[in-house]
Amino acid sequence: MEVALSDKEMEKLFVDKFGNDLRPFIKVRAPGRVNLIGEHTDYNDGFVFPMALTRQTTILAKPRTDGVIRIASSLEPQVVEFSIDAPVKKDPPKWSAYPRGVAEALRKKNLLKVGMDALAYTDVPLGGGLSSSASFEVASGLAMLTVNNASLAMPELALACQWAEHHYAGVPCGIMDQYISAMGVKGHAMLLDCRDLKPRQIPLDNTQVEFLIVNSNVKHELVQGEYTARRNQCHRAVELISRAFPMVKALRDVSMPMLEECRLNLDPVVFRRARHVITENQRTLDFAAALEAKNWKSAGKLMYASHESLRDDYGVSCPELDALVEICSGVSGIYGARMTGGGFGGSIVVMGRHAAMADAAATIDDQYPRRTGLQATHFVTTAGPGAHVVSGLAR
Ligand code: ADP
Ligand code: MG
């Protein structure tokens, strides 16, 4: 299970895994993330709004004098060993793909002279849509840079990690997860324009709002096929709309009046898919403005509206996610809730006052099993920091 370890427990585990003294060591961290709003907008050149979690991957590492990286995880029995003196091999076990890929990306940039012995542990739930993979990659990369006294701008580190995810883990992801894990700022969320990849840090007062992340613990089988179908429908909408409006390159460029004008030429389902994307982009910008104004109620309403649009227009919710959102909407002090991630299962994100978090959790524990026969898992988070070195090498 993913749990936080104390410094002492971690240092002991390091010695157990590697059988040698730990000192001198470095410690780095990189968070998981949740997308607060802006769903299915990334592949339409639109806006997303991720926030770094207070849950993160921590890596404790000791530099070596040779070009060997040995890496262990508190969740895995093996110690993985590979060399950075030549292209890094894509060998098993599967979990080693992440640090291997990052090592290869940094090696190609000539940033790695020495290897390290490194131990990773995490309290980000694995495979729960909270991007434990990006946090593992970014923490691995930062550890490698730190033991080498090498520096790399955070956007470059994020791109190296995305490269690793594409080429070593085989997941063709966008840049959002690695960007927020590398560049998150405590007490802020990141408005990211997926067209020019420019991030804007939006203040999110941790003393006034907190977030409950609730995993529905369902994963419906449809995900991949439905995802491809949605992408094709968006593509089709652009194709048809651009006949009337040649400057349209993506749904990002379409306004609601433009969509209405083309309505008769669009299949009703394609029309609804496009309407979700167009309204979701606007909601994401409005959400950022509401947070800046500390108008939590307006921001919360936009989260509910986002959920309804994903459910009714985009068709990617499911009864379990709808039940969770509905349960939370009845709790006093909760401002908003919505499904987060691709859909058909996975998690919801709930925004509310600190005092409402325990009530929401208890209400879910009471009502969700009765309505669905399932147990949900949940935790509270605020806007945590992005990747950082906790302790570096004495120079
Ligand atoms: P998500 O990113 O949503 O959590 P992924 O399937 O993309 O889900 O990534 C999860 C995978 O990342 C795990 O199956 C495991 O291989 C790897 N992983 C993440 N964190 C660790 C860790 N601390 N130790 C070992 N493997 C990890
Ligand atoms: Mg992932």
Coordinates of C-alpha atoms and ligand atoms in Angstrom, one line a residue:
M1 CA 0.0 0.0 0.0
E2 CA 1.0 3.6 -0.6
V3 CA 1.8 5.1 2.7
A4 CA 4.0 7.9 4.0
L5 CA 7.1 6.6 5.7
S6 CA 9.0 8.5 8.4
D7 CA 12.6 9.6 7.7
K8 CA 13.8 6.9 10.1
E9 CA 11.8 4.2 8.4
M10 CA 13.0 5.2 5.0
E11 CA 16.7 5.4 6.0
K12 CA 16.4 1.9 7.5
L13 CA 14.7 0.6 4.3
F14 CA 17.5 2.1 2.2
V15 CA 20.2 0.3 4.2
D16 CA 18.1 -3.0 4.0
K17 CA 17.8 -2.7 0.2
F18 CA 21.3 -1.7 -0.6
G19 CA 23.3 -3.2 2.3
N20 CA 25.5 -0.2 2.7
D21 CA 25.7 3.0 4.6
L22 CA 23.4 5.7 3.4
R23 CA 25.5 8.8 3.9
P24 CA 25.9 11.2 2.2
F25 CA 22.4 11.2 0.8
I26 CA 20.1 13.5 -1.0
K27 CA 16.3 13.7 -0.7
V28 CA 13.9 14.9 -3.4
R29 CA 10.1 15.0 -3.8
A30 CA 7.6 15.4 -6.6
P31 CA 3.8 15.4 -6.3
G32 CA 0.9 13.6 -7.9
R33 CA -1.8 15.8 -9.3
V34 CA -5.5 16.2 -9.8
N35 CA -7.2 18.1 -12.6
L36 CA -9.6 20.6 -11.1
I37 CA -11.5 21.5 -14.3
G38 CA -10.9 21.4 -18.1
E39 CA -11.6 17.8 -19.0
H40 CA -11.2 16.4 -22.5
T41 CA -10.0 19.8 -23.6
D42 CA -6.3 19.0 -23.9
Y43 CA -6.5 17.3 -27.3
N44 CA -8.7 20.1 -28.6
D45 CA -5.9 22.7 -28.0
G46 CA -7.9 24.0 -24.9
F47 CA -7.3 24.7 -21.3
V48 CA -6.6 22.4 -18.3
F49 CA -6.3 23.3 -14.6
P50 CA -4.2 20.8 -12.6
M51 CA -3.2 21.2 -9.0
A52 CA -0.3 19.5 -7.3
L53 CA -1.3 17.2 -4.4
T54 CA 0.3 17.2 -1.0
R55 CA 0.9 13.5 -1.7
Q56 CA 4.2 12.9 -3.4
T57 CA 6.9 10.5 -4.4
T58 CA 10.1 10.9 -2.3
I59 CA 13.5 9.6 -3.4
L60 CA 16.4 9.1 -1.1
A61 CA 19.6 8.7 -3.0
K62 CA 23.3 8.3 -2.5
P63 CA 25.7 9.2 -5.4
R64 CA 28.0 6.5 -6.8
T65 CA 31.4 7.0 -8.4
D66 CA 30.6 4.8 -11.4
G67 CA 27.9 5.0 -14.1
V68 CA 25.5 2.6 -12.4
I69 CA 22.0 3.4 -11.2
R70 CA 20.5 1.0 -8.7
I71 CA 16.9 1.8 -7.8
A72 CA 14.5 0.3 -5.3
S73 CA 10.9 1.0 -4.4
S74 CA 9.2 0.5 -1.1
L75 CA 6.4 -1.2 -3.1
E76 CA 8.6 -3.7 -5.0
P77 CA 10.9 -6.5 -3.9
Q78 CA 13.7 -6.2 -6.5
V79 CA 16.5 -3.8 -6.7
V80 CA 16.9 -2.8 -10.4
E81 CA 20.3 -2.0 -11.8
F82 CA 21.3 -0.4 -15.1
S83 CA 24.2 1.5 -16.6
I84 CA 24.2 5.0 -17.9
D85 CA 27.4 4.6 -19.8
A86 CA 25.5 3.4 -22.9
P87 CA 21.8 3.8 -24.0
V88 CA 19.6 2.6 -21.1
K89 CA 18.0 -0.8 -21.8
K90 CA 14.2 -1.2 -21.8
D91 CA 14.4 -4.3 -19.5
P92 CA 11.8 -5.6 -17.0
P93 CA 10.5 -5.2 -14.4
K94 CA 7.7 -2.9 -15.7
W95 CA 7.9 -0.4 -12.9
S96 CA 11.6 0.3 -13.8
A97 CA 10.5 1.7 -17.2
Y98 CA 9.9 5.1 -15.5
P99 CA 13.4 5.8 -14.0
R100 CA 15.1 4.0 -17.0
G101 CA 13.3 6.3 -19.5
V102 CA 14.2 9.4 -17.5
A103 CA 17.8 8.3 -17.1
E104 CA 18.0 7.8 -20.9
A105 CA 16.5 11.2 -21.6
L106 CA 19.0 12.9 -19.3
R107 CA 21.9 10.8 -20.4
K108 CA 21.3 11.9 -24.0
K109 CA 21.6 15.5 -22.8
N110 CA 25.0 14.7 -21.3
L111 CA 23.8 15.6 -17.8
L112 CA 24.7 12.3 -16.1
K113 CA 28.3 11.6 -15.1
V114 CA 27.7 9.3 -12.1
G115 CA 25.0 6.9 -11.1
M116 CA 23.2 6.5 -7.7
D117 CA 21.7 4.1 -5.3
A118 CA 18.1 5.3 -4.9
L119 CA 15.0 4.3 -2.9
A120 CA 11.6 5.6 -3.9
Y121 CA 8.4 5.6 -1.8
T122 CA 5.1 7.3 -2.4
D123 CA 1.8 8.0 -0.8
V124 CA 0.2 8.8 -4.2
P125 CA -2.2 6.0 -4.9
L126 CA -0.9 4.0 -7.9
G127 CA -3.0 3.6 -11.0
G128 CA -5.8 5.9 -9.5
G129 CA -5.6 8.6 -12.1
L130 CA -3.5 10.9 -9.8
S131 CA -0.4 10.5 -11.9
S132 CA 1.8 8.5 -9.6
S133 CA 3.8 7.8 -12.8
A134 CA 4.6 11.4 -13.5
S135 CA 5.5 12.0 -9.8
F136 CA 7.8 8.9 -10.0
E137 CA 9.4 10.2 -13.2
V138 CA 10.0 13.7 -12.0
A139 CA 11.3 12.6 -8.6
S140 CA 13.7 10.2 -10.4
G141 CA 14.9 12.8 -12.7
L142 CA 15.4 15.4 -10.0
A143 CA 17.4 12.8 -7.9
M144 CA 19.7 12.0 -10.9
L145 CA 20.3 15.7 -11.5
T146 CA 20.9 16.4 -7.8
V147 CA 23.5 13.6 -7.3
N148 CA 25.3 15.0 -10.4
N149 CA 25.2 18.6 -9.3
A150 CA 23.6 19.2 -12.7
S151 CA 20.8 21.6 -13.3
L152 CA 18.0 21.6 -15.9
A153 CA 15.1 24.1 -16.1
M154 CA 11.9 22.5 -14.8
P155 CA 10.0 22.7 -18.1
E156 CA 12.9 20.7 -19.7
L157 CA 12.8 18.2 -16.9
A158 CA 9.1 17.8 -17.5
L159 CA 9.6 17.2 -21.2
A160 CA 12.3 14.6 -20.4
C161 CA 9.8 12.8 -18.2
Q162 CA 7.1 13.0 -20.8
W163 CA 9.6 11.5 -23.3
A164 CA 10.2 8.6 -20.8
E165 CA 6.5 8.0 -20.4
H166 CA 6.1 7.9 -24.2
H167 CA 9.1 5.8 -25.1
Y168 CA 9.8 3.6 -22.1
A169 CA 6.3 3.2 -20.4
G170 CA 4.5 3.3 -23.8
V171 CA 1.9 5.8 -22.8
P172 CA 1.3 8.6 -25.3
C173 CA 0.4 11.2 -22.7
G174 CA 0.2 15.0 -23.0
I175 CA 2.4 17.3 -21.0
M176 CA 0.0 18.3 -18.2
D177 CA 1.0 15.6 -15.6
Q178 CA 4.8 16.2 -15.8
Y179 CA 4.4 20.0 -16.0
I180 CA 2.3 20.3 -12.8
S181 CA 4.5 17.7 -10.9
A182 CA 7.7 19.6 -11.9
M183 CA 6.3 23.2 -11.7
G184 CA 3.5 23.2 -9.2
V185 CA 3.6 26.0 -6.6
K186 CA 2.3 25.5 -3.1
G187 CA -1.1 27.3 -2.6
H188 CA -1.6 27.6 -6.4
A189 CA -3.1 25.6 -9.2
M190 CA -1.9 25.8 -12.8
L191 CA -4.0 27.1 -15.7
L192 CA -2.3 25.5 -18.7
D193 CA -3.0 26.5 -22.3
C194 CA -2.5 23.3 -24.2
R195 CA -1.9 25.2 -27.4
D196 CA 1.2 27.2 -26.5
L197 CA 2.0 25.3 -23.3
K198 CA 2.2 28.4 -21.2
P199 CA 1.4 27.8 -17.6
R200 CA -0.2 30.5 -15.3
Q201 CA 0.0 30.0 -11.6
I202 CA -3.4 30.9 -10.0
P203 CA -3.5 31.5 -6.2
L204 CA -5.6 29.0 -4.3
D205 CA -5.8 30.0 -0.6
N206 CA -5.0 26.8 1.3
T207 CA -6.6 28.2 4.5
Q208 CA -9.9 28.7 2.8
V209 CA -10.4 25.7 0.5
E210 CA -9.5 22.1 0.6
F211 CA -10.1 19.2 -1.7
L212 CA -11.4 15.7 -1.1
I213 CA -10.3 13.2 -3.7
V214 CA -12.7 10.3 -3.9
N215 CA -11.9 7.1 -5.9
S216 CA -15.1 5.4 -7.0
N217 CA -13.1 2.1 -7.2
V218 CA -14.8 1.3 -10.5
K219 CA -13.1 1.1 -13.9
H220 CA -15.4 0.3 -16.7
E221 CA -14.0 -1.6 -19.7
L222 CA -15.0 0.9 -22.4
V223 CA -12.3 3.5 -21.7
Q224 CA -9.9 3.1 -24.7
G225 CA -12.5 2.6 -27.4
E226 CA -14.7 5.4 -26.1
Y227 CA -11.7 7.8 -25.8
T228 CA -10.8 7.2 -29.5
A229 CA -14.5 7.7 -30.5
R230 CA -14.5 11.1 -28.6
R231 CA -11.4 12.2 -30.3
N232 CA -12.7 11.3 -33.7
Q233 CA -16.0 13.1 -33.0
C234 CA -14.0 16.3 -32.1
H235 CA -12.0 15.9 -35.3
R236 CA -15.2 15.5 -37.3
A237 CA -16.7 18.6 -35.7
V238 CA -13.6 20.7 -36.6
E239 CA -13.7 19.3 -40.2
L240 CA -17.3 20.4 -40.7
I241 CA -17.1 23.8 -38.8
S242 CA -13.9 24.8 -40.7
R243 CA -15.8 24.6 -44.0
A244 CA -17.8 27.7 -42.8
F245 CA -15.0 29.2 -40.7
P246 CA -11.6 28.4 -42.4
M247 CA -9.6 29.8 -39.5
V248 CA -10.8 27.0 -37.2
K249 CA -7.9 24.6 -36.5
A250 CA -9.3 23.0 -33.3
L251 CA -12.4 23.2 -31.2
R252 CA -10.5 25.8 -29.2
D253 CA -11.1 28.2 -32.0
V254 CA -14.9 27.7 -32.0
S255 CA -17.4 29.9 -30.1
M256 CA -21.0 28.8 -29.2
P257 CA -22.5 31.2 -31.8
M258 CA -20.3 29.6 -34.4
L259 CA -21.3 26.1 -33.4
E260 CA -25.0 27.1 -33.4
E261 CA -24.5 28.4 -37.0
C262 CA -23.2 25.0 -38.1
R263 CA -25.7 23.0 -36.1
L264 CA -27.7 21.7 -39.1
N265 CA -24.6 20.3 -40.7
L266 CA -23.6 18.4 -37.6
D267 CA -24.8 15.0 -36.4
P268 CA -26.6 15.7 -33.0
V269 CA -24.0 13.6 -31.1
V270 CA -21.1 15.4 -32.7
F271 CA -22.8 18.7 -31.8
R272 CA -23.1 17.7 -28.2
R273 CA -19.4 16.6 -28.0
A274 CA -18.3 19.9 -29.5
R275 CA -20.6 21.8 -27.1
H276 CA -18.9 20.2 -24.1
V277 CA -15.4 21.2 -25.3
I278 CA -16.4 24.8 -26.1
T279 CA -18.3 25.3 -22.8
E280 CA -15.6 23.5 -20.8
N281 CA -12.9 25.8 -22.1
Q282 CA -14.9 28.8 -21.0
R283 CA -15.7 27.2 -17.6
T284 CA -12.0 26.6 -17.1
L285 CA -11.1 30.3 -17.7
D286 CA -14.1 31.4 -15.6
F287 CA -12.9 29.0 -12.8
A288 CA -9.5 30.6 -12.8
A289 CA -11.1 34.1 -12.6
A290 CA -13.4 32.9 -9.7
L291 CA -10.4 31.6 -7.7
E292 CA -8.5 34.8 -8.2
A293 CA -11.5 36.6 -6.9
K294 CA -11.8 34.1 -4.0
N295 CA -15.3 33.5 -5.1
W296 CA -15.5 29.8 -4.0
K297 CA -19.2 29.5 -4.6
S298 CA -19.0 30.5 -8.3
A299 CA -16.0 28.3 -8.7
G300 CA -17.9 25.4 -7.2
K301 CA -20.9 25.9 -9.5
L302 CA -18.5 25.7 -12.5
M303 CA -17.3 22.3 -11.2
Y304 CA -20.9 21.0 -11.0
A305 CA -21.6 22.4 -14.5
S306 CA -18.5 20.7 -15.8
H307 CA -19.7 17.4 -14.4
E308 CA -23.1 17.7 -16.0
S309 CA -21.6 18.6 -19.3
L310 CA -19.2 15.6 -19.1
R311 CA -22.2 13.4 -18.2
D312 CA -24.8 14.7 -20.7
D313 CA -22.9 16.2 -23.6
Y314 CA -19.7 14.2 -23.6
G315 CA -21.1 10.9 -22.3
V316 CA -18.1 9.9 -20.3
S317 CA -19.4 9.7 -16.7
C318 CA -21.0 6.6 -15.1
P319 CA -23.6 6.0 -12.4
E320 CA -21.0 5.6 -9.7
L321 CA -19.3 9.0 -10.4
D322 CA -22.8 10.6 -10.7
A323 CA -23.7 9.2 -7.3
L324 CA -20.6 10.5 -5.6
V325 CA -21.1 14.0 -7.0
E326 CA -24.7 14.0 -6.0
I327 CA -23.9 12.8 -2.4
C328 CA -21.3 15.5 -2.0
S329 CA -23.6 18.2 -3.3
G330 CA -25.9 17.7 -0.3
V331 CA -23.1 18.4 2.3
S332 CA -23.1 21.8 3.8
G333 CA -19.8 23.7 3.2
I334 CA -19.0 21.8 -0.1
Y335 CA -18.7 24.3 -3.0
G336 CA -18.5 22.0 -5.9
A337 CA -17.7 18.5 -7.2
R338 CA -17.0 16.8 -10.5
M339 CA -15.5 13.7 -12.1
T340 CA -11.8 14.1 -12.9
G341 CA -9.8 12.3 -15.5
G342 CA -10.9 10.4 -18.6
G343 CA -14.1 9.1 -17.0
F344 CA -16.0 5.7 -17.0
G345 CA -14.8 5.3 -13.4
G346 CA -11.8 6.7 -11.5
S347 CA -12.2 9.6 -9.2
I348 CA -14.1 12.7 -8.4
V349 CA -12.6 15.9 -6.9
V350 CA -14.6 17.9 -4.3
M351 CA -13.9 21.4 -3.2
G352 CA -15.1 22.8 0.1
R353 CA -14.2 24.4 3.4
H354 CA -11.9 22.6 5.8
A355 CA -14.7 21.9 8.2
A356 CA -16.8 20.2 5.5
M357 CA -14.2 17.6 4.5
A358 CA -14.9 15.2 7.3
D359 CA -18.7 15.5 6.8
A360 CA -18.4 14.8 3.1
A361 CA -16.2 11.8 3.8
A362 CA -18.6 10.4 6.4
T363 CA -21.6 11.0 4.1
I364 CA -19.9 9.1 1.3
D365 CA -19.0 6.2 3.6
D366 CA -22.6 6.0 4.6
Q367 CA -24.4 6.5 1.3
Y368 CA -22.1 5.3 -1.5
P369 CA -22.1 1.6 -0.5
R370 CA -25.9 1.7 -0.1
R371 CA -26.3 3.1 -3.6
T372 CA -23.7 1.2 -5.5
G373 CA -22.6 -1.8 -3.3
L374 CA -19.1 -0.4 -3.5
Q375 CA -16.7 1.2 -1.0
A376 CA -15.0 4.5 -2.0
T377 CA -11.5 5.5 -0.9
H378 CA -10.7 9.1 -0.3
F379 CA -8.2 11.6 1.1
V380 CA -8.0 15.3 1.7
T381 CA -5.4 17.5 0.0
T382 CA -4.6 21.2 -0.5
A383 CA -2.5 22.7 -3.2
G384 CA 1.0 21.2 -2.6
P385 CA 4.4 22.2 -3.9
G386 CA 5.9 21.0 -7.1
A387 CA 9.1 19.0 -7.3
H388 CA 11.9 20.1 -4.9
V389 CA 15.1 19.1 -3.3
V390 CA 14.6 18.6 0.4
S391 CA 18.3 18.0 1.1
G392 CA 21.0 18.3 -1.5
L393 CA 24.7 17.4 -1.4
A394 CA 27.0 19.5 0.7
R395 CA 29.2 21.3 -1.8
Ligands
ADP1 P1 -1.2 6.7 -12.4 O1 -0.1 7.5 -13.1 O2 -2.6 7.2 -12.7 O3 -1.0 6.4 -11.0 P2 -0.1 4.7 -14.2 O4 -0.5 3.4 -14.7 O5 0.2 5.8 -15.2 O6 -1.2 5.3 -13.2 O7 1.2 4.5 -13.3 C1 1.3 3.6 -12.3 C2 2.5 2.8 -12.4 O8 3.7 3.6 -12.0 C3 2.6 1.6 -11.4 O9 2.0 0.5 -11.9 C4 4.1 1.4 -11.2 O10 4.6 0.7 -12.3 C5 4.6 2.8 -11.4 N1 5.0 3.5 -10.1 C6 4.5 4.7 -9.7 N2 5.1 5.0 -8.5 C7 5.9 4.0 -8.1 C8 6.7 3.7 -7.0 N3 6.8 4.5 -6.0 N4 7.4 2.5 -7.0 C9 7.3 1.6 -8.1 N5 6.5 1.9 -9.1 C10 5.8 3.0 -9.2
MG2 MG 0.1 7.8 -15.2

